[in-house]
């Protein structure tokens, strides 16, 4: 069983989660990076993305030098942007063929998950399992124990569950 973490993070909540998963299980990890960096002005990004996300906006991203066939499962970690995946993750999902793959989606958010997991499933045609919504408040997980528990069981033998 080989797993790959693919993630995007704008204000580093998602990056912190990825670091914890990686520290524990040492999975290969790739970061989605936009060709043009987002502004440091958080409110400006929130306001412009409010218009762009409903238009299925796909900002240009750097190519990912990854052979997805090497991996059985992809742990996809994204912030929630306007009730869906962050726009750079939207580009990723449109660019790479993940049909029939298994995705474990993690969506960090402020409490409004919206259609995020359904959109990942519908866009990719992948099998979705162990999905995890993680709420943050001022850069901190609101329920860290939920995440620790999820992490503890990430490699449980599913045939015995
Ligand atoms: C453009 C933008 C849109 C957002 N939209 C939502 C949303 O619809 N629902 C929600 O719960 N949080 C929303 N948030 C908050 C983020 O999902 C949350 O802070 C997330 O953990 C940020 O991850 P990051 O630090 O890895 O970028 C939004 C943040 C940004 C920047």
PDB file of N, CA and C in Angstrom, residues 11-21 78 106-111 132-151:
ATOM      1  N   UNK A  11      -2.857  29.854   4.086  1.00  0.00           N
ATOM      2  CA  UNK A  11      -2.465  30.467   5.372  1.00  0.00           C
ATOM      3  C   UNK A  11      -1.860  29.449   6.358  1.00  0.00           C
ATOM      4  N   UNK A  12      -1.482  28.287   5.839  1.00  0.00           N
ATOM      5  CA  UNK A  12      -0.683  27.286   6.568  1.00  0.00           C
ATOM      6  C   UNK A  12      -1.432  26.372   7.531  1.00  0.00           C
ATOM      7  N   UNK A  13      -2.753  26.491   7.655  1.00  0.00           N
ATOM      8  CA  UNK A  13      -3.478  25.506   8.469  1.00  0.00           C
ATOM      9  C   UNK A  13      -3.308  24.102   7.882  1.00  0.00           C
ATOM     10  N   UNK A  14      -3.549  24.011   6.587  1.00  0.00           N
ATOM     11  CA  UNK A  14      -3.479  22.705   5.919  1.00  0.00           C
ATOM     12  C   UNK A  14      -2.038  22.185   5.941  1.00  0.00           C
ATOM     13  N   UNK A  15      -1.081  23.089   5.777  1.00  0.00           N
ATOM     14  CA  UNK A  15       0.329  22.680   5.808  1.00  0.00           C
ATOM     15  C   UNK A  15       0.672  22.033   7.158  1.00  0.00           C
ATOM     16  N   UNK A  16       0.153  22.595   8.235  1.00  0.00           N
ATOM     17  CA  UNK A  16       0.421  22.041   9.573  1.00  0.00           C
ATOM     18  C   UNK A  16      -0.117  20.629   9.717  1.00  0.00           C
ATOM     19  N   UNK A  17      -1.297  20.393   9.144  1.00  0.00           N
ATOM     20  CA  UNK A  17      -1.904  19.050   9.188  1.00  0.00           C
ATOM     21  C   UNK A  17      -1.045  18.075   8.375  1.00  0.00           C
ATOM     22  N   UNK A  18      -0.626  18.527   7.193  1.00  0.00           N
ATOM     23  CA  UNK A  18       0.213  17.683   6.330  1.00  0.00           C
ATOM     24  C   UNK A  18       1.511  17.327   7.059  1.00  0.00           C
ATOM     25  N   UNK A  19       2.118  18.305   7.730  1.00  0.00           N
ATOM     26  CA  UNK A  19       3.370  18.042   8.461  1.00  0.00           C
ATOM     27  C   UNK A  19       3.173  16.941   9.498  1.00  0.00           C
ATOM     28  N   UNK A  20       2.024  16.973  10.183  1.00  0.00           N
ATOM     29  CA  UNK A  20       1.773  15.960  11.223  1.00  0.00           C
ATOM     30  C   UNK A  20       1.587  14.568  10.617  1.00  0.00           C
ATOM     31  N   UNK A  21       0.890  14.504   9.496  1.00  0.00           N
ATOM     32  CA  UNK A  21       0.694  13.193   8.845  1.00  0.00           C
ATOM     33  C   UNK A  21       2.042  12.662   8.359  1.00  0.00           C
ATOM     34  N   UNK A  78      -6.865  20.026   1.374  1.00  0.00           N
ATOM     35  CA  UNK A  78      -7.223  21.329   0.805  1.00  0.00           C
ATOM     36  C   UNK A  78      -7.924  22.219   1.831  1.00  0.00           C
ATOM     37  N   UNK A 106      -8.968  15.550   2.935  1.00  0.00           N
ATOM     38  CA  UNK A 106      -8.995  16.316   4.186  1.00  0.00           C
ATOM     39  C   UNK A 106      -9.272  17.765   3.822  1.00  0.00           C
ATOM     40  N   UNK A 107     -10.298  18.345   4.421  1.00  0.00           N
ATOM     41  CA  UNK A 107     -10.658  19.730   4.122  1.00  0.00           C
ATOM     42  C   UNK A 107     -10.587  20.549   5.403  1.00  0.00           C
ATOM     43  N   UNK A 108      -9.627  21.466   5.463  1.00  0.00           N
ATOM     44  CA  UNK A 108      -9.588  22.365   6.618  1.00  0.00           C
ATOM     45  C   UNK A 108     -10.512  23.538   6.320  1.00  0.00           C
ATOM     46  N   UNK A 109     -11.164  24.039   7.349  1.00  0.00           N
ATOM     47  CA  UNK A 109     -12.201  25.051   7.118  1.00  0.00           C
ATOM     48  C   UNK A 109     -12.517  25.808   8.393  1.00  0.00           C
ATOM     49  N   UNK A 110     -13.381  26.818   8.235  1.00  0.00           N
ATOM     50  CA  UNK A 110     -13.807  27.599   9.385  1.00  0.00           C
ATOM     51  C   UNK A 110     -15.174  27.168   9.892  1.00  0.00           C
ATOM     52  N   UNK A 111     -15.656  26.019   9.426  1.00  0.00           N
ATOM     53  CA  UNK A 111     -16.936  25.498   9.913  1.00  0.00           C
ATOM     54  C   UNK A 111     -17.981  25.323   8.819  1.00  0.00           C
ATOM     55  N   UNK A 132     -12.158  13.666   5.968  1.00  0.00           N
ATOM     56  CA  UNK A 132     -12.025  14.339   7.263  1.00  0.00           C
ATOM     57  C   UNK A 132     -12.166  15.844   7.090  1.00  0.00           C
ATOM     58  N   UNK A 133     -13.125  16.407   7.818  1.00  0.00           N
ATOM     59  CA  UNK A 133     -13.303  17.858   7.841  1.00  0.00           C
ATOM     60  C   UNK A 133     -12.694  18.378   9.137  1.00  0.00           C
ATOM     61  N   UNK A 134     -11.768  19.320   9.029  1.00  0.00           N
ATOM     62  CA  UNK A 134     -11.088  19.835  10.227  1.00  0.00           C
ATOM     63  C   UNK A 134     -11.340  21.326  10.365  1.00  0.00           C
ATOM     64  N   UNK A 135     -12.015  21.670  11.451  1.00  0.00           N
ATOM     65  CA  UNK A 135     -12.356  23.079  11.663  1.00  0.00           C
ATOM     66  C   UNK A 135     -11.231  23.794  12.409  1.00  0.00           C
ATOM     67  N   UNK A 136     -10.885  24.966  11.886  1.00  0.00           N
ATOM     68  CA  UNK A 136      -9.867  25.817  12.523  1.00  0.00           C
ATOM     69  C   UNK A 136     -10.506  27.110  13.020  1.00  0.00           C
ATOM     70  N   UNK A 137      -9.958  27.606  14.114  1.00  0.00           N
ATOM     71  CA  UNK A 137     -10.345  28.925  14.602  1.00  0.00           C
ATOM     72  C   UNK A 137      -9.064  29.653  14.989  1.00  0.00           C
ATOM     73  N   UNK A 138      -8.790  30.757  14.322  1.00  0.00           N
ATOM     74  CA  UNK A 138      -7.564  31.540  14.547  1.00  0.00           C
ATOM     75  C   UNK A 138      -6.309  30.665  14.504  1.00  0.00           C
ATOM     76  N   UNK A 139      -6.215  29.838  13.501  1.00  0.00           N
ATOM     77  CA  UNK A 139      -5.015  29.030  13.287  1.00  0.00           C
ATOM     78  C   UNK A 139      -4.903  27.796  14.156  1.00  0.00           C
ATOM     79  N   UNK A 140      -5.954  27.498  14.947  1.00  0.00           N
ATOM     80  CA  UNK A 140      -5.909  26.304  15.808  1.00  0.00           C
ATOM     81  C   UNK A 140      -7.064  25.372  15.501  1.00  0.00           C
ATOM     82  N   UNK A 141      -6.782  24.081  15.571  1.00  0.00           N
ATOM     83  CA  UNK A 141      -7.847  23.090  15.406  1.00  0.00           C
ATOM     84  C   UNK A 141      -8.849  23.227  16.542  1.00  0.00           C
ATOM     85  N   UNK A 142     -10.133  23.234  16.221  1.00  0.00           N
ATOM     86  CA  UNK A 142     -11.119  23.353  17.297  1.00  0.00           C
ATOM     87  C   UNK A 142     -11.260  22.025  18.055  1.00  0.00           C
ATOM     88  N   UNK A 143     -10.975  20.907  17.371  1.00  0.00           N
ATOM     89  CA  UNK A 143     -11.064  19.605  18.036  1.00  0.00           C
ATOM     90  C   UNK A 143      -9.844  18.747  17.696  1.00  0.00           C
ATOM     91  N   UNK A 144      -8.700  19.027  18.344  1.00  0.00           N
ATOM     92  CA  UNK A 144      -7.478  18.311  17.985  1.00  0.00           C
ATOM     93  C   UNK A 144      -7.566  16.801  18.230  1.00  0.00           C
ATOM     94  N   UNK A 145      -8.414  16.397  19.177  1.00  0.00           N
ATOM     95  CA  UNK A 145      -8.492  14.955  19.492  1.00  0.00           C
ATOM     96  C   UNK A 145      -9.086  14.164  18.346  1.00  0.00           C
ATOM     97  N   UNK A 146     -10.029  14.800  17.638  1.00  0.00           N
ATOM     98  CA  UNK A 146     -10.629  14.143  16.476  1.00  0.00           C
ATOM     99  C   UNK A 146      -9.537  13.831  15.438  1.00  0.00           C
ATOM    100  N   UNK A 147      -8.663  14.788  15.221  1.00  0.00           N
ATOM    101  CA  UNK A 147      -7.582  14.575  14.253  1.00  0.00           C
ATOM    102  C   UNK A 147      -6.596  13.514  14.751  1.00  0.00           C
ATOM    103  N   UNK A 148      -6.228  13.579  16.025  1.00  0.00           N
ATOM    104  CA  UNK A 148      -5.284  12.585  16.580  1.00  0.00           C
ATOM    105  C   UNK A 148      -5.853  11.175  16.414  1.00  0.00           C
ATOM    106  N   UNK A 149      -7.148  11.040  16.665  1.00  0.00           N
ATOM    107  CA  UNK A 149      -7.809   9.740  16.570  1.00  0.00           C
ATOM    108  C   UNK A 149      -7.795   9.244  15.118  1.00  0.00           C
ATOM    109  N   UNK A 150      -8.113  10.140  14.208  1.00  0.00           N
ATOM    110  CA  UNK A 150      -8.105   9.803  12.774  1.00  0.00           C
ATOM    111  C   UNK A 150      -6.698   9.350  12.364  1.00  0.00           C
ATOM    112  N   UNK A 151      -5.700  10.093  12.870  1.00  0.00           N
ATOM    113  CA  UNK A 151      -4.308   9.794  12.530  1.00  0.00           C
ATOM    114  C   UNK A 151      -3.895   8.424  13.084  1.00  0.00           C
TER     115      UNK A 151
END
